[in-house]
GROMACS .gro file of C-alpha atoms in nm:
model
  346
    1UNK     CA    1  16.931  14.224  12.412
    2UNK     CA    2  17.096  14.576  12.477
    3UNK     CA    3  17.241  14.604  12.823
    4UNK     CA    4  17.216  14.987  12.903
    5UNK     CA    5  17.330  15.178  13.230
    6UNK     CA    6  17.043  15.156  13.429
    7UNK     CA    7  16.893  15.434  13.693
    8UNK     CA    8  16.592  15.252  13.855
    9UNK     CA    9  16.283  15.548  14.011
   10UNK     CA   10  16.253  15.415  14.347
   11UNK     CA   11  15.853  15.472  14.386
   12UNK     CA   12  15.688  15.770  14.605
   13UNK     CA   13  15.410  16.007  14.614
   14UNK     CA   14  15.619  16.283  14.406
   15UNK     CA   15  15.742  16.028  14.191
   16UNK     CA   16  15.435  15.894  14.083
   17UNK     CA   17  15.326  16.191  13.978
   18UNK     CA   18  15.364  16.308  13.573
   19UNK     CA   19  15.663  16.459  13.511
   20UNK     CA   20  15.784  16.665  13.191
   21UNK     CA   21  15.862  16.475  12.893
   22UNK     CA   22  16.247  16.475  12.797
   23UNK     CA   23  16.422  16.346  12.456
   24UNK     CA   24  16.713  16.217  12.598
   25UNK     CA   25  17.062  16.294  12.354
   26UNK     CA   26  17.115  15.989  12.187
   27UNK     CA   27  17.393  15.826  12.354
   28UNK     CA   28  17.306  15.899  12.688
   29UNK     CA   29  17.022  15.597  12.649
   30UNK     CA   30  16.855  15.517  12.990
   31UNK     CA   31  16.693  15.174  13.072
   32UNK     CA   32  16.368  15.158  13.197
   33UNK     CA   33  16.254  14.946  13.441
   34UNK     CA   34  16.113  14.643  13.270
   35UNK     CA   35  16.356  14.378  13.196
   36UNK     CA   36  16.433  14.290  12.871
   37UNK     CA   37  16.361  14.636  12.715
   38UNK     CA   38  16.501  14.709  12.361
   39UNK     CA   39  16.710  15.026  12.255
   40UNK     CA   40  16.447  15.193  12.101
   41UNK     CA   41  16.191  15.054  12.382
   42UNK     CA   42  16.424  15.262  12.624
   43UNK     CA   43  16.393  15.582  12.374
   44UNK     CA   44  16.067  15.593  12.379
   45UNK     CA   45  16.038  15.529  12.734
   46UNK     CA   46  16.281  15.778  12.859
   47UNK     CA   47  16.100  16.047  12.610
   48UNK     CA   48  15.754  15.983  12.769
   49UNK     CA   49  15.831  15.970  13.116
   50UNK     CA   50  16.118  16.245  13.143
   51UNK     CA   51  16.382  15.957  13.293
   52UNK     CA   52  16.749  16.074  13.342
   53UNK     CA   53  17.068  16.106  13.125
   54UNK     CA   54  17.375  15.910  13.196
   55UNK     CA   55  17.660  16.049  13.139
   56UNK     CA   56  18.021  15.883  13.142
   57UNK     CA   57  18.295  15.857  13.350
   58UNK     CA   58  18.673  15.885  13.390
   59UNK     CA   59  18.926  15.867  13.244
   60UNK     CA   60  18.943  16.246  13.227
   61UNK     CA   61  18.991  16.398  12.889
   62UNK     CA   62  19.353  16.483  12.820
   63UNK     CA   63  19.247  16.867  12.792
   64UNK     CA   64  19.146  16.829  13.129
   65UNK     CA   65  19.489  16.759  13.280
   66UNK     CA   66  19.651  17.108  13.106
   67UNK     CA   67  19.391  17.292  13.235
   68UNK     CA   68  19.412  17.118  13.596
   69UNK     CA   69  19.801  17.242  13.612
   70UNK     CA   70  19.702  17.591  13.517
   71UNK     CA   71  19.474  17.624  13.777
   72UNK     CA   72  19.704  17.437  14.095
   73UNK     CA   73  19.976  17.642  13.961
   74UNK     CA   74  19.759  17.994  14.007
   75UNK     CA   75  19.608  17.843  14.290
   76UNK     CA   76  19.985  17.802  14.454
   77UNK     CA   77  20.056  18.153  14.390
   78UNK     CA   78  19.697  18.252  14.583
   79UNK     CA   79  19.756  18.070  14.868
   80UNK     CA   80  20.116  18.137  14.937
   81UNK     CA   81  20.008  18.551  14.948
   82UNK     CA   82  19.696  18.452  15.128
   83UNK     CA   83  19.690  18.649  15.429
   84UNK     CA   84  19.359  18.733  15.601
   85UNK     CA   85  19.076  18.496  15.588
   86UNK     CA   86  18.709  18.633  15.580
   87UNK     CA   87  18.572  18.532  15.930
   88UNK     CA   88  18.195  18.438  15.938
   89UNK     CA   89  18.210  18.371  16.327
   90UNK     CA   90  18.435  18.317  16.560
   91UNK     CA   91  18.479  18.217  16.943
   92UNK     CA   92  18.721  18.088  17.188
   93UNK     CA   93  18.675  17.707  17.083
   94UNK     CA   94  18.660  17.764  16.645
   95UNK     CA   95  18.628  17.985  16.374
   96UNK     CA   96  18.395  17.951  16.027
   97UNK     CA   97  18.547  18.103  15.751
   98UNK     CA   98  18.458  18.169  15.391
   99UNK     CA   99  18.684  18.008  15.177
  100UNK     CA  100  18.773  18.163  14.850
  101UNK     CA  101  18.802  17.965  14.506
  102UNK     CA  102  19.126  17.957  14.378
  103UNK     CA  103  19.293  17.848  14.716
  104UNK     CA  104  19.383  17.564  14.939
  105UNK     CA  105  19.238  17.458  15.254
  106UNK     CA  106  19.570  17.463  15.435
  107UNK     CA  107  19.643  17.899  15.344
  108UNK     CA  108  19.376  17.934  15.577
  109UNK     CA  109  19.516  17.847  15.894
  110UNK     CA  110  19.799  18.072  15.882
  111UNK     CA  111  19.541  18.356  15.727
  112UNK     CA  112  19.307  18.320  16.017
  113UNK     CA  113  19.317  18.647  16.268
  114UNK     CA  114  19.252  18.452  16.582
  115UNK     CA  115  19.157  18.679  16.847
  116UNK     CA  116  19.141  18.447  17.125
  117UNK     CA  117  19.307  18.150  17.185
  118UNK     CA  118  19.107  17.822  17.362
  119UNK     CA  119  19.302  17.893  17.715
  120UNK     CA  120  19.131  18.199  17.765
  121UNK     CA  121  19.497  18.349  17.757
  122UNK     CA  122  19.498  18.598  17.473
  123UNK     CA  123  19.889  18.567  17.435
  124UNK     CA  124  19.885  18.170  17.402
  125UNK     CA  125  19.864  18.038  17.032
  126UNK     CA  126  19.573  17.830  17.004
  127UNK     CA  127  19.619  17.478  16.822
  128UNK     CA  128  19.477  17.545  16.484
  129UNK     CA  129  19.265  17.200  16.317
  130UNK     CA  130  19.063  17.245  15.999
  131UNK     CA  131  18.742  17.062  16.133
  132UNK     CA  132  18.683  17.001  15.736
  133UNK     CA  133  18.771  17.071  15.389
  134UNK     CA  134  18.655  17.154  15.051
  135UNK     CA  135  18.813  17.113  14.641
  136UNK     CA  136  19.055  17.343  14.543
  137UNK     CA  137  18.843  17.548  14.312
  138UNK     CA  138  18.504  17.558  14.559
  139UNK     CA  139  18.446  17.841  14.765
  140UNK     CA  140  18.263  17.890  15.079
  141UNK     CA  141  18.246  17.770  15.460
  142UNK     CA  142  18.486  17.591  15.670
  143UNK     CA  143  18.524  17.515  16.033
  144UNK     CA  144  18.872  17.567  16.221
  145UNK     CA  145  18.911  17.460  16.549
  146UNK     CA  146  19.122  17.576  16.819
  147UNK     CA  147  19.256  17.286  17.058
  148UNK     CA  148  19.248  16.906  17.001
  149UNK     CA  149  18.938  16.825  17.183
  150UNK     CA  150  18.734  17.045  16.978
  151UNK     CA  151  18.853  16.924  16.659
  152UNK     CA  152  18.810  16.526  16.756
  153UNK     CA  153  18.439  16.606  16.854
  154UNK     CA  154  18.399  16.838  16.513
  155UNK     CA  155  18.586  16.562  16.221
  156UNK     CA  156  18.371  16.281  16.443
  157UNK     CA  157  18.036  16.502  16.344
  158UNK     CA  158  18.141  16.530  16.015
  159UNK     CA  159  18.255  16.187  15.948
  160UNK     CA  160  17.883  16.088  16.122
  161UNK     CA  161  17.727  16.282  15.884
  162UNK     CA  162  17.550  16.507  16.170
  163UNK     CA  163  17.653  16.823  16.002
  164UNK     CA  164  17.425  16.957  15.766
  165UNK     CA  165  17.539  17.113  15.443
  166UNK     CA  166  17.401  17.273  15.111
  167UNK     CA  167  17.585  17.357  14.839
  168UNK     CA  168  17.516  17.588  14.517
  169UNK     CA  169  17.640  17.446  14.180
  170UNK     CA  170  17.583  17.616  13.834
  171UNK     CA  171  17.570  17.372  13.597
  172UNK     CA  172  17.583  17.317  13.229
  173UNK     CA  173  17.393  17.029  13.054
  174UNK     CA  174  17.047  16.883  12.999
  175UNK     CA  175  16.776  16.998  13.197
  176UNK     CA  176  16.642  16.765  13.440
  177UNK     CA  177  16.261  16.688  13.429
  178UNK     CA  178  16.275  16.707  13.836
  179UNK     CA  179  16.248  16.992  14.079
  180UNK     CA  180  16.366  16.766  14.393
  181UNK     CA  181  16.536  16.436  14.370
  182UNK     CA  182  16.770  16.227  14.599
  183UNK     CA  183  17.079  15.980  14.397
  184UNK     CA  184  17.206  15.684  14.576
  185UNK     CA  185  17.500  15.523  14.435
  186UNK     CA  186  17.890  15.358  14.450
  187UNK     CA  187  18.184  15.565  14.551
  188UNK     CA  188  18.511  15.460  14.427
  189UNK     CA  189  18.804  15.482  14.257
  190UNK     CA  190  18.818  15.372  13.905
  191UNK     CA  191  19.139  15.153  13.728
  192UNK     CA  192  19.262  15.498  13.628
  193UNK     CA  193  19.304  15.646  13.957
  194UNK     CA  194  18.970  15.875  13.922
  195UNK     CA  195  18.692  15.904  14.130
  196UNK     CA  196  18.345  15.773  13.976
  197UNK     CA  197  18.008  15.662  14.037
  198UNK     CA  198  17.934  15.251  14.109
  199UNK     CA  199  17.634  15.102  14.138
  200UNK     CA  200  17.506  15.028  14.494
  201UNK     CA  201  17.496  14.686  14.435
  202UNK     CA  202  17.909  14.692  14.417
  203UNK     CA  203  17.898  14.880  14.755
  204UNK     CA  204  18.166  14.701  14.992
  205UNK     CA  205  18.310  14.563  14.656
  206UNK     CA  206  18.699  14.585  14.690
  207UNK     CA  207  18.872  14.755  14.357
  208UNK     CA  208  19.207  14.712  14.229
  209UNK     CA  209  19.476  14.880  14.463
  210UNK     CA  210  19.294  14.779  14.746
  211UNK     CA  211  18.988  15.036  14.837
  212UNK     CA  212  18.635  14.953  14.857
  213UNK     CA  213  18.336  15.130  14.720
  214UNK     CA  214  18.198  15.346  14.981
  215UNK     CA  215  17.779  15.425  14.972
  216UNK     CA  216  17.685  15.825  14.825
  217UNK     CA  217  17.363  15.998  14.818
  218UNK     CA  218  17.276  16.354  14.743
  219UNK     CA  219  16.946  16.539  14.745
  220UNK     CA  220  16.934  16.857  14.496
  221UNK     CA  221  16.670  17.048  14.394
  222UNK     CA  222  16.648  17.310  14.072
  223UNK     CA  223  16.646  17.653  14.128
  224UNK     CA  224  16.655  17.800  13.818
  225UNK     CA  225  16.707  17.679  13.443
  226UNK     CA  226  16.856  17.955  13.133
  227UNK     CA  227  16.797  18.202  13.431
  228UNK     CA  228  16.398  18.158  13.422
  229UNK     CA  229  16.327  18.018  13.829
  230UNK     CA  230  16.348  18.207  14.164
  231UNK     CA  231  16.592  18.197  14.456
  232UNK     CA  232  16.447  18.033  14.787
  233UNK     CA  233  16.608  17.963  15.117
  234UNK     CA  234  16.709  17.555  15.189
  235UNK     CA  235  16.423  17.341  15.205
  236UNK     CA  236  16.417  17.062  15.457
  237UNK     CA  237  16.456  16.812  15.251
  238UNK     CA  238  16.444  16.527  15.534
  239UNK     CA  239  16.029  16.552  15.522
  240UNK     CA  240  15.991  16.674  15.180
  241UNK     CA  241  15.851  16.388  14.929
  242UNK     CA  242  16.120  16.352  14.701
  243UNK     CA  243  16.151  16.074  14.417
  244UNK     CA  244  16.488  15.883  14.481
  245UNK     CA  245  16.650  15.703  14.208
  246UNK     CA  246  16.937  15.441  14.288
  247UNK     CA  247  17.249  15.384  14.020
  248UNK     CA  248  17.235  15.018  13.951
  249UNK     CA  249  17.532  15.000  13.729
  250UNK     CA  250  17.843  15.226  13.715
  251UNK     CA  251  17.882  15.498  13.429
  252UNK     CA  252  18.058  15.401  13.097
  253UNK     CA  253  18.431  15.383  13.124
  254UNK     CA  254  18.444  15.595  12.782
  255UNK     CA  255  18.415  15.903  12.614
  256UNK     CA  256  18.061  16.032  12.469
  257UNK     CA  257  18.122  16.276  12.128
  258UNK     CA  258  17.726  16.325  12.163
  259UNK     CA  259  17.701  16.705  12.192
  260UNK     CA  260  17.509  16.790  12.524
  261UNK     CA  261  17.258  17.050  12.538
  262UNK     CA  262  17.391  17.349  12.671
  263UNK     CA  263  17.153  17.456  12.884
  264UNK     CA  264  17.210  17.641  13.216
  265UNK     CA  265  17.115  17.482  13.536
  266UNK     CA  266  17.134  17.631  13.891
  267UNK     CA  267  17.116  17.371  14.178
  268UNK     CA  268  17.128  17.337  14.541
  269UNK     CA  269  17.258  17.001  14.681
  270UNK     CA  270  17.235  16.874  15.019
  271UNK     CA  271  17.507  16.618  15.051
  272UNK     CA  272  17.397  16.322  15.267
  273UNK     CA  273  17.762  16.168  15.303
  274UNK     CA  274  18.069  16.335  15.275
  275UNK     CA  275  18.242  16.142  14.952
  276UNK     CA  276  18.552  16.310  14.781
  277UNK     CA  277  18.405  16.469  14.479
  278UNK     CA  278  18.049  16.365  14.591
  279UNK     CA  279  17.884  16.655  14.480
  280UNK     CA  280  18.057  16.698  14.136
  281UNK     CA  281  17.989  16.343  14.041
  282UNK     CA  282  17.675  16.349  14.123
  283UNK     CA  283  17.630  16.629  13.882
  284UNK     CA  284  17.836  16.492  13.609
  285UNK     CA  285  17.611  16.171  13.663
  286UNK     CA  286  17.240  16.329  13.600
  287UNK     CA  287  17.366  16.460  13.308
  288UNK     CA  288  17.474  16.846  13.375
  289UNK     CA  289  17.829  16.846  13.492
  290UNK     CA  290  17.920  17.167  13.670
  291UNK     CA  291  18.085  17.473  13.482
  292UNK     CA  292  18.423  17.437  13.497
  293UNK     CA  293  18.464  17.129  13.598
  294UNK     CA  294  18.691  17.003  13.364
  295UNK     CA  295  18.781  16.676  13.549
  296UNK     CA  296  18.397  16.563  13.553
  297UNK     CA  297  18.260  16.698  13.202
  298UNK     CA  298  18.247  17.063  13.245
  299UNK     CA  299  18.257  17.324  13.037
  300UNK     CA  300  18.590  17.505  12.997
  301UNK     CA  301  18.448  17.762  12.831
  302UNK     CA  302  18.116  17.959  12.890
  303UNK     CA  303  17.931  18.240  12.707
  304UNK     CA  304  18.279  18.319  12.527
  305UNK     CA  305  18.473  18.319  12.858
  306UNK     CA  306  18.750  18.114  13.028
  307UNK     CA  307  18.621  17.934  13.339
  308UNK     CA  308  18.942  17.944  13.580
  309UNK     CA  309  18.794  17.704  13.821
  310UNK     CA  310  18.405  17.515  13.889
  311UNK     CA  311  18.090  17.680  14.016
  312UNK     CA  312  18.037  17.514  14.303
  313UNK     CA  313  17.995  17.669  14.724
  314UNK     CA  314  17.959  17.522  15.003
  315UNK     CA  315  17.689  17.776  15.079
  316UNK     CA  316  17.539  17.687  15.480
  317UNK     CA  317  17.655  17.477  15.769
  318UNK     CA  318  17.444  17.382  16.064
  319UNK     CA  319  17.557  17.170  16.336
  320UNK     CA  320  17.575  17.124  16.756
  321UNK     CA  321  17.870  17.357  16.882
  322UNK     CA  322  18.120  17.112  17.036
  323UNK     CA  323  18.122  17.320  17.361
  324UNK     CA  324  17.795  17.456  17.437
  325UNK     CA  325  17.575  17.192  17.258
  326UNK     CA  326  17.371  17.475  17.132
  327UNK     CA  327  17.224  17.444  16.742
  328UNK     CA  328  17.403  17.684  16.521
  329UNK     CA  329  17.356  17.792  16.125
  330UNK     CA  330  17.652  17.976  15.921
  331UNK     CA  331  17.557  18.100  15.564
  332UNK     CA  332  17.848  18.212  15.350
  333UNK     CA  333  17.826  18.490  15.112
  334UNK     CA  334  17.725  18.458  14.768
  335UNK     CA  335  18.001  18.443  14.514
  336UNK     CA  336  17.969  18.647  14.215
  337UNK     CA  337  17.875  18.343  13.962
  338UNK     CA  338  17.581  18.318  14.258
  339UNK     CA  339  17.464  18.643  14.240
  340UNK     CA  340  17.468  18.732  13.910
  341UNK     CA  341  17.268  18.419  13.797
  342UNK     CA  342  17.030  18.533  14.087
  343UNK     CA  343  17.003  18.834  13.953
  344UNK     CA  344  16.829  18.790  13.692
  345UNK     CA  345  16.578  18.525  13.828
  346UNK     CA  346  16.214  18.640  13.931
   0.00000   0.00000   0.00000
């Protein structure tokens, strides 16, 4: 009997429903449910019900690390002569800001034009926290904080997961059958250092070096595939019915040499924990790894150009403010990947 990485549909009213019929590359096999299903039991299966390609994991390909130097290297350059940081809003108590690609977290804080300190007293310097962070190469919003009691209430909503996020991703790989789904799996670090996907069952499980695998999940939905789809606002995906599927064993520790289907997919994620690379795993996972994202199974190069970093943005932010306990909603701007794939959607 063929053991094969298995995603199992966790049953709903959406996922019930028929769903368009994929041929899944052929060695990105998925098993179906039944036990004791044969290889070409699990082809068959996967091409009649539209199942899910699963892709491998780390160890990164060795182009990967060249490419990864490149880009800290430019991205060291950025930051040092970053000097103004585009301000979304800002009060006496914090500051969102949109964070360009390209540059890290930390340029920020000396790039921010505070106007008023926490005191009240325009002339004090107020105590500058970043409330969270984001990759390297992903652009969009990010909270700073002015004083210490702000921040502790801000990283404590964000490590509770009462912030809400969405994120845009442009992604290369095979199309999903899906419009909606939600992934639960394992968060960890592999033998080689790299961040991967477990399986939920090896949740708690301590790894080599001394970590444990952490629980992920991560609703997306599709907004667009080869540019044919249309642009809509979030969703609330906490009362939508959406089929979930849970990872119950973690991706190949290999290489595939299968070539995947090139097609372009643009996505919207709404992270439900906040796991280091959470997003881009995820993607790499389902079988279209983000552009760019050479660490995870992106493209390097797309439509006969150089990708210099991965489409991904932390596009909206909603949370209590810390001080007044009043809802509030930040959207960043789109960046120009964004809008030009919008562009030519209906």
């Amino acid at each position: 009997m063929t053991k094969l990485p298995l995603l199992l549909p966790l049953l709903s009213p959406r996922a019930a429903s028929p769903s368009r019929a994929l041929t899944p590359p052929p060695a990105r096999l998925l098993a179906v449910a039944a036990a004791g299903a044969s290889v070409q039991d699990a082809v068959m299966s996967a091409a009649a019900t539209g199942d899910y390609p699963c892709p491998v994991s780390p160890p990164y390909p060795a182009v990967s690390k060249d490419v990864e130097l490149r880009r800290a290297l430019t991205a060291s350059a950025r930051s040092g002569a970053y000097s103004s940081a585009a301000v979304v809003f800002e009060d006496e108590w914090l500051a969102v800001v949109d964070k360009p690609a390209g540059v890290y977290c930390e340029a920020l804080l000396s790039a921010l034009p505070c106007s008023t300190a926490s005191s009240g007293d325009p002339s004090s310097k107020p105590n500058l926290h970043l409330a969270n962070r984001l990759d390297r190469d992903t652009s969009g919003l990010m909270v700073i904080t002015k004083c210490n009691k702000v921040a502790a209430k801000l990283v404590k909503a964000f490590t509770e997961h009462k912030v809400k996020k969405t994120y845009l991703a442009l992604c290369i790989g095979y199309p999903p059958a899906w419009e909606k789904i939600k992934i639960c799996s394992g968060h960890g670090r592999s033998k080689h250092g790299a961040w991967r996907v477990y399986a939920m069952s090896d949740v708690g499980r301590t790894l080599p070096g001394g970590s444990s695998v952490r629980d992920m999940s991560t609703k997306f939905e599709v907004l667009g595939t080869d540019g044919e789809g249309q642009y809509r606002e979030p969703s609330n995906v906490d009362i939508d019915d959406i089929e979930s599927i849970t990872v119950q064993e973690k991706a190949a520790d290999q290489t595939s040499n299968v070539d995947v289907k090139n097609h372009m997919i643009f996505v919207r994620a709404y992270p439900q924990s906040g796991r280091t690379h959470q997003i881009r795993l995820h993607c790499q996972y389902l079988g279209f790894p983000i552009r760019g994202d050479v660490k995870y199974g992106g493209v390097i190069e797309w439509n006969g150009v150089d990708c210099d970093g991965h489409a991904l943005h932390a596009e909206s932010l909603s949370f209590v403010h810390p001080v007044t306990g009043l809802p509030v909603t930040f959207r960043a701007p789109l960046p120009s990947w964004a809008s030009e794939i919008i562009s030519t959607m209906g």
